[in-house]
Short mmCIF file of C-alpha atoms in Angstrom, two decimals:
data_model
loop_
_atom_site.label_atom_id
_atom_site.label_comp_id
_atom_site.label_asym_id
_atom_site.label_seq_id
_atom_site.Cartn_x
_atom_site.Cartn_y
_atom_site.Cartn_z
CA ASN L 1 18.45 3.23 69.08
CA ALA L 2 17.91 2.49 72.81
CA GLY L 3 15.97 5.71 73.61
CA VAL L 4 16.20 6.56 77.33
CA THR L 5 17.97 4.05 79.58
CA GLN L 6 18.34 4.05 83.34
CA THR L 7 20.83 2.35 85.61
CA PRO L 8 20.27 0.53 87.97
CA LYS L 9 16.78 -0.91 87.71
CA PHE L 10 16.49 -1.74 91.39
CA ARG L 11 18.42 -0.70 94.47
CA VAL L 12 18.07 -1.06 98.26
CA LEU L 13 19.93 1.42 100.50
CA LYS L 14 20.26 1.93 104.20
CA THR L 15 19.46 5.27 105.69
CA GLY L 16 22.44 7.65 105.31
CA GLN L 17 23.96 5.81 102.34
CA SER L 18 24.62 7.59 99.12
CA MET L 19 24.08 6.58 95.47
CA THR L 20 23.88 7.89 91.96
CA LEU L 21 21.26 7.06 89.37
CA LEU L 22 22.37 7.29 85.76
CA CYS L 23 20.17 8.32 82.83
CA ALA L 24 21.34 8.11 79.27
CA GLN L 25 19.62 9.09 76.02
CA ASP L 26 20.68 8.56 72.44
CA MET L 27 18.19 10.89 70.76
CA ASN L 28 20.37 14.07 70.98
CA HIS L 29 17.75 15.73 73.17
CA GLU L 30 18.57 19.09 74.78
CA TYR L 31 16.24 18.70 77.71
CA MET L 32 16.37 16.03 80.43
CA TYR L 33 14.31 15.49 83.60
CA TRP L 34 14.18 13.47 86.77
CA TYR L 35 10.81 12.58 88.32
CA ARG L 36 9.72 10.50 91.26
CA GLN L 37 6.54 8.52 91.28
CA ASP L 38 4.67 7.75 94.51
CA PRO L 39 1.28 6.06 94.86
CA GLY L 40 -1.61 8.47 94.39
CA MET L 41 0.66 11.42 93.58
CA GLY L 42 1.48 10.99 89.92
CA LEU L 43 4.97 12.04 88.84
CA ARG L 44 6.69 14.97 90.48
CA LEU L 45 9.61 16.77 88.92
CA ILE L 46 12.82 16.67 91.01
CA HIS L 47 15.34 18.47 88.82
CA TYR L 48 15.69 19.18 85.11
CA SER L 49 18.31 20.38 82.60
CA VAL L 50 17.88 22.48 79.49
CA GLY L 51 21.32 21.68 78.11
CA GLU L 52 24.79 20.37 78.81
CA GLY L 53 26.26 21.98 81.93
CA THR L 54 22.93 23.37 83.18
CA THR L 55 20.54 22.18 85.85
CA ALA L 56 17.49 23.65 87.63
CA LYS L 57 15.23 22.71 90.48
CA GLY L 58 11.81 21.22 89.98
CA GLU L 59 8.95 20.70 92.35
CA VAL L 60 10.66 18.44 94.96
CA PRO L 61 14.46 19.04 94.77
CA ASP L 62 15.38 18.69 98.46
CA GLY L 63 17.70 15.84 99.24
CA TYR L 64 18.81 15.39 95.59
CA ASN L 65 21.59 16.75 93.42
CA VAL L 66 22.05 16.44 89.70
CA SER L 67 24.72 16.92 87.10
CA ARG L 68 24.72 17.14 83.30
CA LEU L 69 28.35 16.98 82.26
CA LYS L 70 27.54 15.39 78.91
CA LYS L 71 24.53 16.13 76.73
CA GLN L 72 23.46 12.48 76.67
CA ASN L 73 23.73 11.84 80.44
CA PHE L 74 21.80 13.18 83.44
CA LEU L 75 22.86 11.96 86.85
CA LEU L 76 20.69 12.05 90.00
CA GLY L 77 22.50 11.81 93.36
CA LEU L 78 21.30 11.08 96.86
CA GLU L 79 23.97 12.17 99.30
CA SER L 80 22.30 10.77 102.43
CA ALA L 81 19.35 8.62 101.69
CA ALA L 82 16.20 8.80 103.83
CA PRO L 83 13.21 6.45 103.96
CA SER L 84 11.12 9.28 102.48
CA GLN L 85 13.10 8.86 99.29
CA THR L 86 11.74 5.36 98.73
CA SER L 87 10.12 5.72 95.37
CA VAL L 88 10.26 4.86 91.66
CA TYR L 89 12.47 7.28 89.74
CA PHE L 90 11.97 8.08 86.06
CA CYS L 91 14.21 9.96 83.75
CA ALA L 92 12.85 11.63 80.62
CA SER L 93 14.17 13.68 77.76
CA SER L 94 12.73 15.92 75.04
CA TYR L 95 13.65 18.04 72.03
CA ILE L 96 14.15 21.77 72.54
CA ASP L 97 11.01 22.79 70.69
CA SER L 98 8.65 19.89 71.27
CA TYR L 99 6.56 21.57 73.96
CA ASN L 100 7.70 18.91 76.30
CA GLU L 101 6.68 15.75 74.39
CA GLN L 102 8.86 13.71 76.77
CA PHE L 103 10.33 10.26 76.26
CA PHE L 104 10.61 8.21 79.45
CA GLY L 105 13.05 5.58 80.67
CA PRO L 106 11.88 2.32 82.27
CA GLY L 107 12.42 3.55 85.85
CA THR L 108 14.53 2.73 88.93
CA ARG L 109 12.87 1.29 91.98
CA LEU L 110 14.68 2.51 95.07
CA THR L 111 14.04 1.31 98.66
CA VAL L 112 15.59 3.10 101.60
CA LEU L 113 15.54 1.07 104.84
CA ALA U 1 -0.91 27.60 90.28
CA GLN U 2 -1.28 25.25 87.40
CA SER U 3 -2.75 21.87 88.23
CA VAL U 4 -4.26 18.73 86.68
CA THR U 5 -6.98 16.75 88.30
CA GLN U 6 -8.01 13.22 87.41
CA PRO U 7 -11.20 12.62 89.51
CA ASP U 8 -11.22 8.87 89.13
CA ILE U 9 -8.44 6.99 90.91
CA HIS U 10 -9.62 3.58 89.74
CA ILE U 11 -12.01 2.47 86.93
CA THR U 12 -13.16 -0.98 86.01
CA VAL U 13 -14.78 -1.69 82.63
CA SER U 14 -15.65 -4.84 80.83
CA GLU U 15 -13.70 -5.89 77.73
CA GLY U 16 -15.41 -4.47 74.62
CA ALA U 17 -17.13 -1.63 76.55
CA SER U 18 -16.44 2.04 75.92
CA LEU U 19 -14.13 4.02 78.14
CA GLU U 20 -13.86 7.60 79.20
CA LEU U 21 -11.17 8.89 81.56
CA ARG U 22 -11.64 12.35 82.92
CA CYS U 23 -9.02 15.11 83.16
CA ASN U 24 -9.47 18.68 84.30
CA TYR U 25 -6.75 21.30 84.22
CA SER U 26 -6.17 24.71 85.78
CA TYR U 27 -4.03 26.94 83.51
CA GLY U 28 -4.46 30.60 82.57
CA ALA U 29 -3.14 30.44 79.02
CA THR U 30 -3.76 28.03 76.20
CA PRO U 31 -2.64 24.67 77.54
CA TYR U 32 -0.52 22.00 75.88
CA LEU U 33 -2.08 18.75 77.04
CA PHE U 34 -0.94 15.12 77.03
CA TRP U 35 -2.16 11.68 77.93
CA TYR U 36 0.44 9.08 78.90
CA VAL U 37 -0.04 5.37 79.63
CA GLN U 38 2.04 3.30 82.02
CA SER U 39 1.85 -0.47 81.89
CA PRO U 40 2.82 -2.33 85.01
CA GLY U 41 6.56 -2.11 85.67
CA GLN U 42 7.15 0.05 82.68
CA GLY U 43 7.90 3.68 81.89
CA LEU U 44 5.39 6.16 80.44
CA GLN U 45 4.39 6.11 76.80
CA LEU U 46 2.72 9.02 75.04
CA LEU U 47 -0.82 8.27 73.84
CA LEU U 48 -1.69 11.62 72.32
CA LYS U 49 -1.21 15.37 72.69
CA TYR U 50 -3.07 18.60 72.02
CA PHE U 51 -1.31 21.83 71.14
CA SER U 52 -3.84 23.74 69.04
CA GLY U 53 -6.29 23.33 66.14
CA ASP U 54 -8.85 20.52 66.00
CA THR U 55 -10.11 19.94 69.49
CA LEU U 56 -10.56 16.15 68.89
CA VAL U 57 -7.19 14.49 68.68
CA GLN U 58 -6.39 10.92 67.73
CA GLY U 59 -3.69 8.87 69.31
CA ILE U 60 -2.14 5.48 69.31
CA LYS U 61 -3.89 2.21 70.27
CA GLY U 62 -7.28 3.56 69.19
CA PHE U 63 -7.49 6.29 71.83
CA GLU U 64 -8.83 9.79 71.27
CA ALA U 65 -9.28 12.87 73.45
CA GLU U 66 -11.38 16.03 73.23
CA PHE U 67 -10.20 19.42 74.39
CA LYS U 68 -13.08 21.50 75.82
CA ARG U 69 -11.85 24.95 76.82
CA SER U 70 -15.20 25.94 78.39
CA GLN U 71 -15.00 22.94 80.76
CA SER U 72 -11.20 23.00 81.23
CA SER U 73 -11.21 19.34 80.29
CA PHE U 74 -9.25 16.92 78.17
CA ASN U 75 -11.04 13.58 78.54
CA LEU U 76 -9.59 10.40 77.08
CA ARG U 77 -11.91 7.97 75.21
CA LYS U 78 -11.84 4.62 73.54
CA PRO U 79 -14.87 2.98 71.89
CA SER U 80 -13.98 -0.63 72.75
CA VAL U 81 -11.55 -1.55 75.45
CA HIS U 82 -9.17 -4.55 75.11
CA TRP U 83 -7.70 -6.45 78.00
CA SER U 84 -4.25 -5.10 77.06
CA ASP U 85 -5.45 -1.58 77.85
CA ALA U 86 -5.32 -2.34 81.60
CA ALA U 87 -2.73 0.16 82.88
CA GLU U 88 -2.37 3.48 84.66
CA TYR U 89 -3.22 6.57 82.67
CA PHE U 90 -1.82 10.05 83.33
CA CYS U 91 -3.06 13.37 82.07
CA ALA U 92 -0.42 16.21 81.98
CA VAL U 93 -0.15 19.85 81.11
CA VAL U 94 2.92 21.87 80.10
CA THR U 95 3.64 25.00 82.09
CA LEU U 96 5.87 27.47 80.29
CA HIS U 97 8.11 29.69 82.29
CA GLY U 98 11.01 31.95 81.80
CA SER U 99 12.24 32.75 78.36
CA GLY U 100 11.93 30.26 75.58
CA ASN U 101 10.21 26.86 75.79
CA THR U 102 11.64 25.68 79.08
CA GLY U 103 8.32 24.13 79.94
CA LYS U 104 7.65 21.57 82.62
CA LEU U 105 5.05 18.81 82.70
CA ILE U 106 2.53 18.82 85.54
CA PHE U 107 0.93 15.43 85.94
CA GLY U 108 -2.39 14.36 87.33
CA GLN U 109 -2.57 11.72 90.02
CA GLY U 110 -3.30 8.99 87.53
CA THR U 111 -6.25 6.70 86.87
CA THR U 112 -5.80 2.93 87.10
CA LEU U 113 -7.87 1.01 84.54
CA GLN U 114 -8.88 -2.53 85.20
CA VAL U 115 -10.48 -4.56 82.37
CA LYS U 116 -12.84 -7.37 83.20
CA PRO U 117 -13.04 -10.35 80.80
#
């Protein structure tokens, strides 16, 4: 039982490049989330999903897209990376009726030059 | 709008001393509150949660927190801090919206705990 895993762990991009971050969970959770963490700002919700095939915007969605084609996977895409997207990205998942007791992945550290 | 405030950005305590980390929330309804801990280079781990009932809740690693509705607070405490407790601590509140429990976590800014030997 791996819990929540994230791929890759580190990545350096140049401005304008694109990439996809992969989140996978093996707990059969309905809900999945993508956050970014920046110094002094806590975690901010980018996008989330309440089930396979559904996605919704969070607090800071601009510049990101997501897809949830399979229940266990939640992908975060950056179509044209900008330096402002340098951050640590965390994926999380939760059960449908857990009042958001969320389980977090180890994070992806992204640097955009 | 719902919000969570952690007034202390950085706290230093001596090993063996007691600890209290402050958390204040702004939320109209009964809040669902959480404390998470993040060790360096790691993801977040749930310490404890409050949904209803007893206002003093116990968590893992010897932590506890007390919900005080009158003060809109949910402070985290530990009687005796260990060096391994050095980490960043986040308070969070669930905001429910729409139909069903499609809640979202709102995090505070975090408090970094340093433990002196």
